[in-house]
Short mmCIF file of C-alpha atoms in Angstrom, two decimals:
data_model
loop_
_atom_site.label_atom_id
_atom_site.label_comp_id
_atom_site.label_asym_id
_atom_site.label_seq_id
_atom_site.Cartn_x
_atom_site.Cartn_y
_atom_site.Cartn_z
CA MET J 18 -4.27 208.89 117.93
CA PHE J 19 -7.51 210.08 119.06
CA GLY J 20 -5.86 212.24 121.82
CA LYS J 21 -7.61 212.07 125.52
CA GLU J 22 -10.88 212.37 124.58
CA PHE J 23 -11.48 208.72 123.58
CA PRO J 24 -9.99 205.39 124.91
CA LEU J 25 -8.36 203.22 122.03
CA PRO J 26 -11.40 200.70 122.14
CA ILE J 27 -13.84 203.49 121.56
CA GLY J 28 -11.70 205.29 118.98
CA PHE J 29 -11.19 202.09 116.74
CA LEU J 30 -14.67 200.93 116.72
CA SER J 31 -16.10 204.38 115.96
CA LYS J 32 -13.59 204.43 112.69
CA PHE J 33 -14.63 201.10 112.05
CA LEU J 34 -18.58 201.77 111.87
CA PHE J 35 -17.60 205.13 109.79
CA ILE J 36 -15.75 202.98 106.86
CA MET J 37 -18.70 200.35 107.05
CA MET J 38 -20.92 203.10 106.02
CA ILE J 39 -18.92 205.04 103.64
CA PRO J 40 -20.73 204.29 99.83
CA SER J 41 -18.59 202.03 97.85
CA PHE J 42 -19.95 204.22 94.75
CA TYR J 43 -21.53 207.09 93.51
CA VAL J 44 -23.94 207.51 90.29
CA PHE J 45 -24.58 211.15 89.32
CA THR J 46 -26.63 210.27 86.23
CA SER J 47 -29.77 211.53 87.67
CA LEU J 48 -30.38 212.62 91.31
CA GLY J 49 -32.47 209.35 92.34
CA ASP J 50 -29.49 207.13 91.39
CA PHE J 51 -27.38 209.39 92.97
CA PHE J 52 -29.62 208.84 96.53
CA GLN J 53 -29.63 205.02 95.94
CA SER J 54 -25.86 204.84 95.66
CA LEU J 55 -25.62 206.28 99.07
CA SER J 56 -26.66 203.06 100.45
CA SER J 57 -24.17 201.08 98.73
CA SER J 58 -21.59 200.61 102.00
CA PHE J 59 -20.31 197.43 103.07
CA LEU J 60 -23.10 197.76 105.77
CA PHE J 61 -25.68 197.27 103.87
CA THR J 62 -24.78 195.22 101.37
CA SER J 63 -27.61 192.84 100.63
CA LEU J 64 -30.42 195.65 101.89
CA GLY J 65 -29.03 198.64 100.17
CA TYR J 66 -28.56 199.54 96.19
CA SER J 67 -26.95 197.10 94.53
CA PRO J 68 -27.51 195.52 90.83
CA TYR J 69 -26.61 192.05 91.97
CA VAL J 70 -28.91 191.54 94.85
CA HIS J 71 -31.38 189.03 94.92
CA ILE J 72 -34.99 191.24 95.23
CA GLU J 73 -37.03 189.73 97.73
CA GLN J 74 -38.81 190.87 101.10
CA TYR J 75 -36.90 190.74 104.09
CA SER J 76 -38.42 190.38 107.68
CA ILE J 77 -36.89 192.30 110.40
CA PHE J 78 -35.31 189.25 111.93
CA ARG J 79 -33.69 188.49 108.65
CA THR J 80 -32.65 192.15 107.90
CA LEU J 81 -30.91 192.07 111.55
CA GLY J 82 -29.18 189.09 110.49
CA ILE J 83 -27.85 190.77 107.75
CA LEU J 84 -26.81 193.82 109.33
CA PHE J 85 -24.95 191.36 111.89
CA ARG J 86 -23.36 189.03 109.25
CA ASN J 87 -21.91 192.24 107.36
CA ILE J 88 -20.32 193.47 110.94
CA ILE J 89 -19.12 190.13 111.92
CA LEU J 90 -17.31 189.96 108.36
CA GLY J 91 -15.89 193.64 108.50
CA LEU J 92 -14.57 192.93 112.13
CA ILE J 93 -12.61 189.55 110.58
CA ILE J 94 -11.23 191.85 108.00
CA THR J 95 -10.35 194.56 110.16
CA PHE J 96 -8.25 192.85 112.88
CA PRO J 97 -4.91 193.15 111.24
CA GLY J 98 -5.71 196.97 111.09
CA PHE J 99 -6.97 196.95 114.91
CA ILE J 100 -3.36 195.60 115.49
CA TYR J 101 -1.54 197.85 113.68
CA ASN J 102 -3.01 200.79 115.26
CA TYR J 103 -2.63 199.60 118.68
CA LYS J 104 0.99 198.80 117.84
CA ILE J 105 1.58 202.23 116.12
CA VAL J 106 0.57 204.43 119.11
CA GLN J 107 2.37 202.23 121.69
CA ILE J 108 5.96 202.02 120.41
CA PRO J 109 8.65 204.91 120.63
CA LEU J 110 7.97 207.66 118.19
CA LYS J 111 11.65 207.30 116.89
CA LYS J 112 10.75 203.73 115.46
CA SER J 113 9.67 203.68 111.92
CA TYR J 114 6.82 201.49 111.18
CA TRP J 115 6.22 202.11 107.43
CA LYS J 116 7.58 198.72 106.29
CA MET J 117 5.11 196.60 109.08
CA GLY J 118 2.43 198.86 107.32
CA PHE J 119 3.18 197.45 103.90
CA GLY J 120 2.98 193.53 105.50
CA VAL J 121 -0.20 194.54 107.09
CA CYS J 122 -1.55 195.62 103.81
CA ILE J 123 -0.34 192.09 102.65
CA ALA J 124 -2.27 190.53 105.45
CA LEU J 125 -5.61 192.00 104.72
CA VAL J 126 -5.58 191.04 100.97
CA ALA J 127 -4.78 187.56 102.46
CA ASN J 128 -7.35 187.64 105.39
CA THR J 129 -9.81 188.94 102.85
CA VAL J 130 -9.34 185.67 100.50
CA GLY J 131 -9.64 183.42 103.39
CA VAL J 132 -13.12 185.18 104.45
CA VAL J 133 -14.52 184.81 101.22
CA TYR J 134 -13.34 181.09 100.47
CA PHE J 135 -13.61 179.71 103.92
CA ILE J 136 -16.50 182.04 106.06
CA LEU J 137 -18.51 183.97 103.78
CA PRO J 138 -20.47 180.39 103.02
CA ILE J 139 -21.04 179.84 106.52
CA PHE J 140 -23.69 182.78 106.56
CA ILE J 141 -24.91 182.22 102.79
CA SER J 142 -25.51 179.01 101.27
CA ARG J 143 -24.36 178.60 97.50
CA ILE J 144 -27.59 177.21 96.21
CA HIS J 145 -29.00 179.09 93.07
CA LEU J 146 -31.77 181.02 95.37
CA HIS J 147 -28.88 182.94 96.90
CA ILE J 148 -26.14 183.05 94.12
CA SER J 149 -26.79 186.85 93.57
CA GLU J 150 -26.36 187.89 97.11
CA TYR J 151 -23.29 185.89 97.74
CA TYR J 152 -21.50 187.50 94.48
CA SER J 153 -22.80 191.00 95.57
CA VAL J 154 -21.23 190.10 99.13
CA SER J 155 -18.03 188.90 97.71
CA MET J 156 -17.73 192.16 95.28
CA GLN J 157 -18.19 194.21 98.35
CA LEU J 158 -15.29 192.24 99.85
CA ALA J 159 -13.24 193.15 97.45
CA ILE J 160 -13.56 196.66 97.98
CA PHE J 161 -13.79 197.11 101.79
CA PRO J 162 -10.40 196.42 102.49
CA VAL J 163 -9.26 199.20 100.93
CA LEU J 164 -10.82 201.49 103.38
CA VAL J 165 -9.57 199.64 105.99
CA MET J 166 -5.82 200.10 104.52
CA ALA J 167 -6.90 204.09 104.23
CA ALA J 168 -8.05 204.47 107.55
CA PHE J 169 -6.39 201.91 109.67
CA ILE J 170 -2.78 202.29 107.93
CA ILE J 171 -2.06 205.12 105.99
CA LEU J 172 -3.68 207.60 108.40
CA PRO J 173 -2.00 206.34 111.33
CA LEU J 174 1.33 206.78 109.94
CA ILE J 175 0.74 209.90 108.20
CA GLN J 176 -0.52 211.20 111.82
CA ARG J 177 2.56 209.93 113.51
CA GLN J 178 4.73 211.76 111.42
CA ALA J 179 2.46 214.95 112.37
CA VAL J 180 3.16 214.44 115.90
CA SER J 181 6.74 213.87 115.16
CA ILE J 182 6.95 217.46 113.90
CA ALA J 183 4.90 218.83 116.57
CA SER J 184 7.18 217.81 119.33
CA PRO J 185 11.04 218.01 120.33
CA PHE J 186 13.24 215.30 119.23
CA GLU J 187 14.50 214.93 122.75
CA ILE J 188 11.16 213.04 123.71
CA HIS J 189 10.62 211.05 120.61
CA ASP J 190 11.98 207.76 122.91
CA GLN J 191 8.46 208.23 124.17
CA ASN J 192 5.36 206.50 122.22
CA MET J 193 2.73 208.39 120.41
CA ARG J 194 -0.09 208.19 122.89
CA GLU J 195 1.99 209.86 125.82
CA ILE J 196 3.57 212.64 123.62
CA MET J 197 -0.52 213.54 122.62
CA LEU J 198 -1.42 213.57 126.30
CA LEU J 199 0.95 216.79 126.94
CA SER J 200 -0.88 220.16 126.36
CA GLU J 201 2.51 222.30 125.89
CA LEU J 202 2.72 220.80 122.65
CA LYS J 203 0.69 222.12 119.81
CA ILE J 204 -0.19 218.49 118.14
CA LYS J 205 -4.11 218.88 117.52
CA ARG J 206 -3.31 221.59 114.72
CA GLU J 207 -0.80 219.28 113.11
CA MET J 208 -3.18 216.32 113.25
CA ARG J 209 -5.93 217.89 111.53
CA VAL J 210 -3.36 219.37 108.68
CA ALA J 211 -2.68 216.04 108.27
CA ILE J 212 -5.98 214.74 107.76
CA ILE J 213 -5.96 217.27 105.01
CA LEU J 214 -2.87 215.72 103.27
CA TRP J 215 -4.43 212.21 104.00
CA VAL J 216 -7.42 213.03 102.10
CA VAL J 217 -5.99 214.19 99.43
CA ILE J 218 -3.13 211.68 98.77
CA CYS J 219 -5.92 208.52 99.35
CA PHE J 220 -9.14 209.91 97.36
CA VAL J 221 -8.23 213.04 95.39
CA PRO J 222 -7.05 211.99 91.76
CA SER J 223 -3.44 212.28 90.80
CA PHE J 224 -3.84 211.78 87.08
CA VAL J 225 -6.34 211.55 84.65
CA GLY J 226 -6.46 208.53 82.21
CA LEU J 227 -7.86 208.92 78.77
CA ALA J 228 -9.41 206.29 77.19
CA TYR J 229 -11.52 207.78 74.21
CA TYR J 230 -10.58 205.42 71.57
CA ILE J 231 -11.91 202.37 73.62
CA TRP J 232 -13.92 203.15 76.17
CA ARG J 233 -14.77 206.81 75.30
CA ALA J 234 -14.30 207.54 78.85
CA TYR J 235 -12.09 209.56 81.21
CA TYR J 236 -10.80 208.59 84.33
CA PHE J 237 -9.90 210.61 87.43
CA VAL J 238 -7.73 208.32 89.31
CA GLY J 239 -6.43 208.55 93.06
CA LEU J 240 -4.86 205.71 95.17
CA PHE J 241 -8.40 204.50 96.63
CA TYR J 242 -11.39 206.30 94.61
CA ILE J 243 -11.51 206.71 90.63
CA PHE J 244 -14.05 208.95 89.35
CA THR J 245 -15.43 208.01 85.59
CA LEU J 246 -16.49 210.42 82.83
CA ASN J 247 -18.21 208.90 80.36
CA THR J 248 -19.21 210.27 77.02
CA ASP J 249 -20.41 207.09 75.02
CA VAL J 250 -22.36 208.19 71.88
CA TYR J 251 -23.77 204.80 71.37
CA PHE J 252 -26.40 205.34 73.92
CA ASP J 253 -28.59 208.57 73.17
CA PHE J 254 -30.55 207.92 76.43
CA ILE J 255 -27.02 208.90 78.77
CA ALA J 256 -24.88 211.25 76.43
CA VAL J 257 -23.04 211.92 79.83
CA SER J 258 -22.55 209.83 82.91
CA ILE J 259 -20.54 210.36 85.87
CA TYR J 260 -19.41 207.62 88.55
CA GLY J 261 -17.26 207.53 91.22
CA ALA J 262 -16.24 204.45 93.06
CA ILE J 263 -13.82 203.15 95.23
CA ALA J 264 -11.09 201.13 93.96
CA ASN J 265 -11.22 197.44 94.50
CA LEU J 266 -8.01 194.99 95.21
CA ALA J 267 -7.61 194.25 91.34
CA ASP J 268 -7.54 198.29 90.66
CA ILE J 269 -5.08 199.16 93.72
CA GLN J 270 -2.32 197.26 91.43
CA ILE J 271 -2.25 200.00 89.27
CA THR J 272 -3.21 203.14 91.71
CA ALA J 273 -0.65 201.93 93.95
CA LEU J 274 2.16 202.01 91.69
CA SER J 275 1.17 205.27 90.21
CA SER J 276 1.09 206.70 94.05
CA VAL J 277 4.70 205.29 95.13
CA GLY J 278 5.94 208.62 93.95
CA ASN J 279 3.39 210.65 96.19
CA PHE J 280 4.11 208.50 99.53
CA TYR J 281 7.91 209.37 98.95
CA PHE J 282 6.98 212.96 98.80
CA VAL J 283 5.15 212.98 101.89
CA ARG J 284 7.81 211.09 103.55
CA GLU J 285 10.22 214.07 102.37
CA ILE J 286 7.64 216.84 103.48
CA TYR J 287 8.19 215.79 106.73
CA ARG J 288 11.97 215.04 106.99
CA TYR J 289 11.92 218.92 105.56
CA LEU J 290 10.02 219.80 108.55
CA ARG J 291 12.34 217.81 110.52
CA LYS J 292 15.43 220.19 108.82
CA GLU J 293 16.57 216.93 107.13
CA VAL J 294 16.11 217.97 103.79
CA THR J 295 16.57 221.00 101.74
CA ARG J 296 13.51 223.02 100.34
CA LYS J 297 15.31 222.52 96.93
CA ARG J 298 15.27 218.55 97.30
CA LEU J 299 11.67 218.92 98.57
CA MET J 300 10.44 220.71 95.19
CA LEU J 301 12.34 218.66 93.24
CA VAL J 302 10.94 215.27 94.65
CA GLY J 303 7.30 217.08 94.43
CA LEU J 304 7.50 217.62 90.87
CA MET J 305 9.02 214.40 90.25
CA ALA J 306 5.98 212.81 92.39
CA THR J 307 3.79 214.73 90.32
CA LEU J 308 5.30 213.45 86.89
CA TYR J 309 5.26 209.68 88.45
CA PRO J 310 2.15 208.69 86.80
CA LEU J 311 3.30 209.58 83.29
CA ILE J 312 6.73 208.23 83.89
CA ILE J 313 5.18 204.81 84.65
CA ARG J 314 3.39 204.86 81.68
CA MET J 315 6.13 205.67 79.31
CA VAL J 316 8.28 202.67 81.36
CA PHE J 317 5.33 199.96 81.04
CA PRO J 318 3.26 201.29 78.04
CA SER J 319 1.89 197.74 77.80
CA MET J 320 0.42 197.63 81.78
CA PHE J 321 -1.50 200.87 81.01
CA TYR J 322 -2.63 200.04 77.63
CA TYR J 323 -5.87 198.37 78.10
CA TYR J 324 -6.39 201.31 80.79
CA TYR J 325 -5.34 204.72 79.45
CA ASN J 326 -4.09 205.69 76.25
CA VAL J 327 -2.95 209.07 77.82
CA VAL J 328 -2.12 210.06 81.33
CA ILE J 329 -2.34 213.60 82.06
CA PRO J 330 -0.89 214.59 85.65
CA LEU J 331 -2.31 216.24 88.17
CA PRO J 332 -0.75 218.54 91.02
CA PHE J 333 -3.12 218.01 94.09
CA VAL J 334 -0.64 216.05 96.29
CA PHE J 335 2.07 218.43 95.34
CA LEU J 336 0.11 221.42 96.49
CA ALA J 337 -1.20 219.80 99.56
CA GLY J 338 2.20 219.01 100.71
CA LEU J 339 3.02 223.02 100.25
CA LEU J 340 0.12 223.64 102.19
CA VAL J 341 1.25 221.27 105.05
CA VAL J 342 4.50 223.25 104.68
CA LYS J 343 2.81 226.57 104.83
CA LEU J 344 0.61 225.63 107.82
CA HIS J 345 3.55 224.10 110.17
CA ARG J 346 4.45 225.97 112.89
CA PRO J 347 8.07 225.36 114.30
CA ILE J 348 8.82 223.94 118.14
CA ILE J 349 10.25 226.91 120.15
CA GLY J 350 13.50 225.07 122.08
CA LEU J 351 13.88 227.17 124.96
CA THR J 352 10.42 228.30 126.11
CA ASP J 353 9.25 228.38 129.95
CA ARG J 354 11.16 229.89 132.76
CA ILE J 355 10.82 228.59 135.82
CA TRP J 356 11.43 230.73 139.16
CA ARG J 357 13.70 229.62 142.12
CA GLU J 358 12.08 229.42 145.50
CA ASP J 359 11.94 232.93 146.84
CA GLU J 360 14.25 233.34 149.74
CA PRO J 361 13.59 235.66 152.83
CA ARG J 362 15.61 239.19 152.28
CA TYR J 363 15.15 242.53 153.92
CA TRP J 364 14.84 245.64 152.01
CA TRP J 365 18.42 247.15 153.10
CA ASP J 366 19.74 243.59 151.30
CA GLU J 367 18.26 244.59 148.16
CA GLU J 368 19.48 248.62 148.72
CA LYS J 369 23.10 247.06 149.43
CA LYS J 370 23.16 245.22 146.44
CA LYS J 371 21.43 247.73 144.13
CA GLU J 372 24.19 250.23 145.31
CA GLU J 373 27.15 247.54 144.54
CA GLU J 374 25.52 247.46 141.05
CA GLY J 375 25.50 251.20 140.34
CA VAL J 376 21.99 251.37 140.26
CA SER J 377 19.75 253.63 142.35
CA THR J 378 16.35 252.58 143.87
CA THR J 379 14.15 252.74 146.63
CA PRO J 380 12.85 250.36 149.19
CA GLY J 381 9.78 249.11 147.92
CA THR J 382 8.10 245.83 146.42
CA PRO J 383 10.70 242.78 146.10
CA TYR J 384 12.73 242.87 142.86
CA ARG J 385 13.33 239.70 140.92
CA TYR J 386 16.92 239.83 139.21
CA ARG J 387 18.47 238.17 136.06
CA GLU J 388 20.51 236.11 137.73
CA ASP J 389 17.24 234.64 139.53
CA ILE J 390 15.82 233.21 136.39
CA VAL J 391 16.48 229.83 135.04
CA LYS J 392 16.05 228.98 131.67
CA VAL J 393 15.30 225.23 131.09
CA PRO J 394 14.76 223.08 127.63
CA LEU J 395 11.12 222.36 126.86
CA TYR J 396 11.67 218.76 126.72
CA TYR J 397 12.97 218.74 130.42
CA ILE J 398 9.57 219.99 131.14
CA ILE J 399 8.09 217.67 129.11
CA ILE J 400 9.68 214.49 130.28
CA SER J 401 8.78 215.57 133.73
CA ARG J 402 5.43 215.77 133.03
CA ILE J 403 5.43 212.09 131.31
CA LYS J 404 6.84 210.66 134.58
CA ASN J 405 4.31 212.28 136.85
CA LEU J 406 1.81 210.49 134.24
CA ARG J 407 3.16 207.03 134.27
CA LYS J 408 3.29 207.56 137.92
CA ARG J 409 0.02 208.48 138.40
CA ASN J 410 -1.28 205.68 136.18
CA LYS J 411 0.61 203.06 137.91
CA ASP J 412 -0.72 204.70 141.42
#
């Protein structure tokens, strides 16, 4: 999924370090709070801004030890995501990997529970002096797996769909990595569009939850990110506060249930681009996916009561899906023309042939006739390229 520029291990590690440095929350009440919240990533846990960290002066060795601890914990939690990413680029493109992605999400949660209860105590003593640090790291460990799901499970699945619509169906028995090495296909464009769709489905709000009578707050809820607009009149010094946070493992029980319709809509987008469903069906599914959070709120009112009194759907995923359809460029079935090897011929042979066809010409430059042109399907050329690449790698 990283193309031919980056080997798989380097690509995985760069993505791992990127999500390690993503802040777990943002505070927009003041400029100072905002800059402090930028250090709230999992990598800087116990070093950056956190209301739970025990305040003390760390030496350079203590600081390096904390960074090492956080990286080790992050690698252990991300390990199922590494395996899934490796497998998804190695299997044939025609095979479905959605169910395995769901299974890896469950494995991530179980892995995180094991890390909190069995591995974290190895790094942090549970004595009274360090209990706040243990609590802080535990809270971050409830958030970090959500970023792993987004970057190592959902993103590869969407990019896999993008590769499937940018390549002929006849070569889908090849794996994703081999197909992405083919320069004849315009895969990079579809991959960039897929990243836009991924950002929208994971981090852009899909509905607004109003909890005015309970918390006097407005929640803009996405799959993995929640913005809160708080208008609490009981505190005069903060009339309005804006707070953004990555959803933790408890939150995604609600956000994932509300996003089921969006995932189905994404599936239908790529089915439509492969000519498997009609445009009317795509629009209907998109409309139902937009209204899905409201439908869930009406069907399960008790589940949402203590969270949101009113649910207002937002159509951002639907609009992003239409953008993907708009930016898609169909594959041309028959393209390249290959010339047969030129046979030596004299000018009088050319003249005689022209006279037989009733076309007047003069001796001059060689002329290629239409029957000398061979049209071949594009996937023949691509399959030949794949075989040559495999042979070259074996040699």
